[in-house]
Every structure is written in structure tokens, then in C-alpha cells.
mmCIF file of C-alpha atoms and ligand atoms in Angstrom:
data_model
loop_
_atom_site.group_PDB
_atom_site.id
_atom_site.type_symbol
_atom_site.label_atom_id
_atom_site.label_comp_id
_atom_site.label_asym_id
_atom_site.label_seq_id
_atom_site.Cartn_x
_atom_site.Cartn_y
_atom_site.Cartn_z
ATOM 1 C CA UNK A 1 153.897 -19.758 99.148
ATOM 2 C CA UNK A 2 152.729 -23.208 100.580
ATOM 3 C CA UNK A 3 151.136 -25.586 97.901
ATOM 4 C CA UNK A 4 147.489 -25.626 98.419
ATOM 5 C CA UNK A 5 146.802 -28.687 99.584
ATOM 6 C CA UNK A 6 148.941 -27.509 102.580
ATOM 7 C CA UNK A 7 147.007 -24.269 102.754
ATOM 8 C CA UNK A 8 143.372 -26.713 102.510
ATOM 9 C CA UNK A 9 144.788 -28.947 105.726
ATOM 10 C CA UNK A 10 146.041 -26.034 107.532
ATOM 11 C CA UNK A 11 142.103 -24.352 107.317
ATOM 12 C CA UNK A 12 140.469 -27.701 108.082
ATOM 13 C CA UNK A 13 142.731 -27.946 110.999
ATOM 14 C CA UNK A 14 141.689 -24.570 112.205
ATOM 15 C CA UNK A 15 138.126 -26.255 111.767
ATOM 16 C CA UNK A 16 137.361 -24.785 108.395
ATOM 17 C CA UNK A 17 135.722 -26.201 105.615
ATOM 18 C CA UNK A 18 136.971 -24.742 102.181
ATOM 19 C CA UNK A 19 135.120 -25.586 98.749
ATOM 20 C CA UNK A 20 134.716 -24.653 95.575
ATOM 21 C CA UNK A 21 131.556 -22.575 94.369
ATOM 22 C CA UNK A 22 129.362 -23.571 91.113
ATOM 23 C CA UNK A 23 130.612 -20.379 89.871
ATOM 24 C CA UNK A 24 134.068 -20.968 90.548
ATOM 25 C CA UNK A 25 134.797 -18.698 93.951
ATOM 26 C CA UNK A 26 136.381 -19.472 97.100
ATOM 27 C CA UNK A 27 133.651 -20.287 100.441
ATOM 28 C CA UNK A 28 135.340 -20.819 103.498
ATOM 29 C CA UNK A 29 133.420 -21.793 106.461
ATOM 30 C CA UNK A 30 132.400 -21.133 109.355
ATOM 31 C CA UNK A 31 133.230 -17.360 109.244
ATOM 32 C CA UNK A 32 133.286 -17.595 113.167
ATOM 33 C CA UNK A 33 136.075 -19.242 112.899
ATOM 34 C CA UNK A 34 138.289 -17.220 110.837
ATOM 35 C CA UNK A 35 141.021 -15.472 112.636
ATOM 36 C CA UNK A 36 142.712 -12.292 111.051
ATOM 37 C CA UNK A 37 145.826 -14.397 110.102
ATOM 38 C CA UNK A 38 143.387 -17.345 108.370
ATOM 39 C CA UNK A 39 141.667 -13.981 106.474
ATOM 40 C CA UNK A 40 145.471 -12.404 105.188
ATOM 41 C CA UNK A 41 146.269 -16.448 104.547
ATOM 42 C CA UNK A 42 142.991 -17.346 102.841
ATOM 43 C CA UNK A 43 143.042 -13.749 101.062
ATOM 44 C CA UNK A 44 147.056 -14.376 99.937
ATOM 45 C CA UNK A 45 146.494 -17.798 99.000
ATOM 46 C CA UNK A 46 142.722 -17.620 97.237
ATOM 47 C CA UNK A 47 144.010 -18.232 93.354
ATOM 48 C CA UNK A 48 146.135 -20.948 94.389
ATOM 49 C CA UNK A 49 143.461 -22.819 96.356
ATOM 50 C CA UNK A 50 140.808 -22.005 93.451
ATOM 51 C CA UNK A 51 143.222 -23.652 90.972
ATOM 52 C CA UNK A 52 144.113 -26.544 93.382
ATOM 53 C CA UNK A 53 140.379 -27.475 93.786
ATOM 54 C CA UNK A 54 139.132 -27.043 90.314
ATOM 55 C CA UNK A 55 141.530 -29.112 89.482
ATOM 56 C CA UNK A 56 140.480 -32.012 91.887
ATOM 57 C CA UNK A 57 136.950 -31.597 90.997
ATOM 58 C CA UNK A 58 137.431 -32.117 87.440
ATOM 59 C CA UNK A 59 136.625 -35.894 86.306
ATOM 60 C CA UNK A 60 138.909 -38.104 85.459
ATOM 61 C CA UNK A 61 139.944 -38.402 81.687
ATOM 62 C CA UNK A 62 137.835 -41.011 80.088
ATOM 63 C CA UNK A 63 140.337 -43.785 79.168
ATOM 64 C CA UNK A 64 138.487 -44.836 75.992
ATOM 65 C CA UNK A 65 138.129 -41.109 74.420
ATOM 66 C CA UNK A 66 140.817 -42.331 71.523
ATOM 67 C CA UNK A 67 139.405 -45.733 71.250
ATOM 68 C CA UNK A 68 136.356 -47.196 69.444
ATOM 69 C CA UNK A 69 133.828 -46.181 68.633
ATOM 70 C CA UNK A 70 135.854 -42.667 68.480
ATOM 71 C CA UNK A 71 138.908 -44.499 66.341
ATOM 72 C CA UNK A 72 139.410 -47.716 65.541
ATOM 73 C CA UNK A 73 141.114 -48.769 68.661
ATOM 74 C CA UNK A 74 140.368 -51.086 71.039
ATOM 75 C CA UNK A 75 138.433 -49.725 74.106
ATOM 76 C CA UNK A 76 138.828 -51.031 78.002
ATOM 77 C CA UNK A 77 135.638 -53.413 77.477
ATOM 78 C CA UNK A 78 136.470 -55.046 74.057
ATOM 79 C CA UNK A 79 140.341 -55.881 75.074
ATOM 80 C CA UNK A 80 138.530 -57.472 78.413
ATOM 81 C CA UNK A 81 136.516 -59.166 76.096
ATOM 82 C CA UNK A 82 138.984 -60.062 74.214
ATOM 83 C CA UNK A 83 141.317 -61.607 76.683
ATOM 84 C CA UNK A 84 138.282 -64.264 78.238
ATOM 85 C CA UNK A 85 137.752 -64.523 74.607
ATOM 86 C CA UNK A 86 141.433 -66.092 73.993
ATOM 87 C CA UNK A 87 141.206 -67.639 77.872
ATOM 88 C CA UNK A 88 138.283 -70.077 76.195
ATOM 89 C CA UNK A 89 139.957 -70.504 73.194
ATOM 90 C CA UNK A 90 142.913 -71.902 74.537
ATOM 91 C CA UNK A 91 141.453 -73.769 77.035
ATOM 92 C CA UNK A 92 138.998 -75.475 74.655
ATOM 93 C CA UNK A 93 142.233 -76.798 72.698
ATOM 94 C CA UNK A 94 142.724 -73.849 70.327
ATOM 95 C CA UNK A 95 146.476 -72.737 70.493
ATOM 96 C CA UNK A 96 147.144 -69.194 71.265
ATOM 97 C CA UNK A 97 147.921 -67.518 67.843
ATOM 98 C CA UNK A 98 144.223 -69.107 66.551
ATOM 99 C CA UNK A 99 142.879 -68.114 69.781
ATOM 100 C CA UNK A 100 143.659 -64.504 69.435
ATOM 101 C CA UNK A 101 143.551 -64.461 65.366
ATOM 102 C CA UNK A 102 139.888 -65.622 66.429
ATOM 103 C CA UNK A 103 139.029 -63.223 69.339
ATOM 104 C CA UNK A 104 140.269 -60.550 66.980
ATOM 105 C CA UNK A 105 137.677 -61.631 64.485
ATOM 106 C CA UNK A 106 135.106 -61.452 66.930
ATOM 107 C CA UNK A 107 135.980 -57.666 68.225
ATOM 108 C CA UNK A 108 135.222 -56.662 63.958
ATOM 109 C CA UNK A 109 132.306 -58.610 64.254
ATOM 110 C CA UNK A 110 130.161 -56.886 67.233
ATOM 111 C CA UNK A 111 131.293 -53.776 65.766
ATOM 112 C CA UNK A 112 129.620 -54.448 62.856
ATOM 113 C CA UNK A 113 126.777 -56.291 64.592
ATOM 114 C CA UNK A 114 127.297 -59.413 62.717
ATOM 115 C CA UNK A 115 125.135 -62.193 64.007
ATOM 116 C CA UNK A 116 126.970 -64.500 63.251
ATOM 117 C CA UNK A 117 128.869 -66.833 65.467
ATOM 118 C CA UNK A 118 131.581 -69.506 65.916
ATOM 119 C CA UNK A 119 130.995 -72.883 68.104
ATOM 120 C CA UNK A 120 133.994 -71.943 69.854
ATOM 121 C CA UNK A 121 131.581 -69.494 71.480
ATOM 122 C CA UNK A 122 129.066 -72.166 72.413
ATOM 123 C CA UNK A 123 128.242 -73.335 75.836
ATOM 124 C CA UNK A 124 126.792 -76.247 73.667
ATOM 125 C CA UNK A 125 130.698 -77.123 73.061
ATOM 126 C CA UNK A 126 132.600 -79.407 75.134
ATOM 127 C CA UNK A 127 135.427 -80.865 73.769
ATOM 128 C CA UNK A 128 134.583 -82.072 69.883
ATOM 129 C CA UNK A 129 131.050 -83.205 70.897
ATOM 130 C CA UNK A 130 128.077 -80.305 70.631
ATOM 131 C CA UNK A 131 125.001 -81.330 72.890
ATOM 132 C CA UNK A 132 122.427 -79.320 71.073
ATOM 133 C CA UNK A 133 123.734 -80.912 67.407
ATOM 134 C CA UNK A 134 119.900 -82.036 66.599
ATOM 135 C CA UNK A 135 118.995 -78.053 67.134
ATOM 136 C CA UNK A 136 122.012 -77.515 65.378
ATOM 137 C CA UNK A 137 121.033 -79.829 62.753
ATOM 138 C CA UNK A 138 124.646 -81.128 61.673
ATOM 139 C CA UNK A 139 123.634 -84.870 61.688
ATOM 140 C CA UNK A 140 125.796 -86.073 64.862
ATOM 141 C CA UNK A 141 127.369 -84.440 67.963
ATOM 142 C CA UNK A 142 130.660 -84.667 66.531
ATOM 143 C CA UNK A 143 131.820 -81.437 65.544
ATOM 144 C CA UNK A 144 134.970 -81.511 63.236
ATOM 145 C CA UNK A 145 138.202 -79.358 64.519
ATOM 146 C CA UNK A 146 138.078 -77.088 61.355
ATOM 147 C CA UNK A 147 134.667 -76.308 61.616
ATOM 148 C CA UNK A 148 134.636 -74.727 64.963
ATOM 149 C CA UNK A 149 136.359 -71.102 64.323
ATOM 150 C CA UNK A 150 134.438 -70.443 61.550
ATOM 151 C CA UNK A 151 131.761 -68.001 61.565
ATOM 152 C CA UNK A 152 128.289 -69.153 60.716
ATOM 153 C CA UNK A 153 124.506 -68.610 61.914
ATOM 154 C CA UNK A 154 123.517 -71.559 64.070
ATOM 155 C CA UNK A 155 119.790 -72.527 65.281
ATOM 156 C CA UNK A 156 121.415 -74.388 68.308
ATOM 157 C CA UNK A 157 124.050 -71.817 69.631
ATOM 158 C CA UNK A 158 124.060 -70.123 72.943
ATOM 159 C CA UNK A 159 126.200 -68.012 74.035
ATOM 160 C CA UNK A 160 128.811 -69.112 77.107
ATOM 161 C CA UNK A 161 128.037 -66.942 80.152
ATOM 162 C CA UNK A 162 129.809 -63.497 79.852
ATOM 163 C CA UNK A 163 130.879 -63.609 76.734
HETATM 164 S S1 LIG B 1 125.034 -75.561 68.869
HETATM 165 FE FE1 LIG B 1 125.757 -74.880 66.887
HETATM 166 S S2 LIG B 1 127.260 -73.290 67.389
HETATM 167 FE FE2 LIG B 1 126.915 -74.463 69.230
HETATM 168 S S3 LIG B 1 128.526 -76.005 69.217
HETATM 169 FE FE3 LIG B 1 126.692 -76.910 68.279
HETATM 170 S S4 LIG B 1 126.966 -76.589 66.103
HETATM 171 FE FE4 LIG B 1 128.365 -75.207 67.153
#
């Protein structure tokens, strides 16, 4: 027997439309156009075609179903997250093992809705200098190199867009 997706093009060719029911049977369509040889091939074919098209109407598998918060896996939106995490990182000077030792940080953090947060994160960050520092209250815009992965609540901090 032809595969069904042969079958399907060879009835829509003949001007048929062919779908699945909500109850899982065969409707083919317009009936006035169903010649005794469509009926034997429709008829011969109807498991085949009922298989094919449940099978195309199913959704696709949900690419996070192992991931968090299911397991402890990484899902599709925390690795994106991740990887503009360790794109600011390194281009704000941090090399890439920090960068990622960082961004990995961050991924336990949200999960644990920690509100915490490192000026790495900051828009208020631009090279060593922090604009909001009196906000921040740390005395002068200077903010040292060691201090800026670490995790801490800050009055001044906002977030950098999309992250
Ligand atoms: S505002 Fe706070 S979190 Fe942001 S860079 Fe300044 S000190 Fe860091």
C-alpha cells in the first residue's frame, strides 16, 4: 500500500478534503466527489490515513518536559538566559570561566527567588565606575573588581534590559 501522505495528496488532487474527526474517524469531503475507485481506495487505506493524521495532529513534544522545574536541568529559557548572561560578563571585562561560574550562580538563584543581585547585573555599571553609587550608598563611584560578582541586596541596582 501507498504511505498515506501519498494516499492524502492523491484525494486532495481529486478535490477532496480528508481530516481527522474529534472522535478519531475518517471524513472525506465532498461526497460528490468520490468516485467508486476513491471509495475502495479511501475504504482500503482508512487505518493508515487515521494513523498518518493523528499522528500529525499531535503537538509537538515539549522540549523542557525533563528540565526544570520538572528536574534539575536547565530549560530552553534559563540556558538563553544564561548565555546573554556570560555575553555581559565577558564583555564588561569578566573572563569567560568567571563569566559562566557567575551566570551559573544566577540560574540557582531565580530558582530559589533570591533577591539578591550582583553589579555585574547593573545597568548602573560601566566599566569600574557605578552612576547610581550615592543610591547605592558605597561612598564613591568606584566600584572595586572583587566586589562586583558578589551577590548582595543593593538600594541602587537596576536591572540591564532583558536580563
Ligand atoms: S547600583 Fe549597586 S548594584 Fe548597581 S553597580 Fe552600583 S553598587 Fe553595584
Amino acid at each position: 500500500m501507498a504511505p498515506a501522505h501519498h494516499i492524502a495528496d492523491l484525494l486532495r488532487a481529486a478535490g477532496l478534503a480528508v481530516e481527522l474527526t474529534s472522535d478519531r474517524a475518517l471524513k472525506v469531503a465532498p461526497a460528490s466527489k468520490l468516485t467508486p475507485d476513491l471509495r475502495e481506495l479511501i475504504r482500503a487505506s482508512k487505518a493508515t490515513l487515521i494513523d498518518w493524521l493523528t499522528a500529525i495532529d499531535e503537538p509537538a513534544p515539549d522540549p523542557d518536559r525533563w528540565c526544570w522545574p520538572h528536574t534539575t536541568a536547565m530549560n530552553t529559557a534559563e540556558i538563553d538566559l544564561l548565555v546573554s548572561r556570560v555575553d555581559l560578563f565577558v564583555r564588561r571585562g569578566t573572563n569567560v570561566i568567571d563569566a559562566t561560574t557567575l551566570a551559573d550562580t544566577l540560574v540557582i538563584r531565580d530558582r530559589d527567588a533570591d533577591n539578591r543581585r550582583a553589579c555585574l547585573e547593573c545597568s548602573n555599571l560601566s566599566g569600574p565606575r557605578c552612576s547610581a553609587w550615592r543610591r547605592a550608598g558605597i561612598g564613591g563611584p568606584m566600584v572595586s573588581e572583587s566586589l562586583t560578582a558578589i551577590l548582595q541586596r543593593c538600594p541602587g541596582f537596576s536591572s540591564v534590559e532583558g536580563l
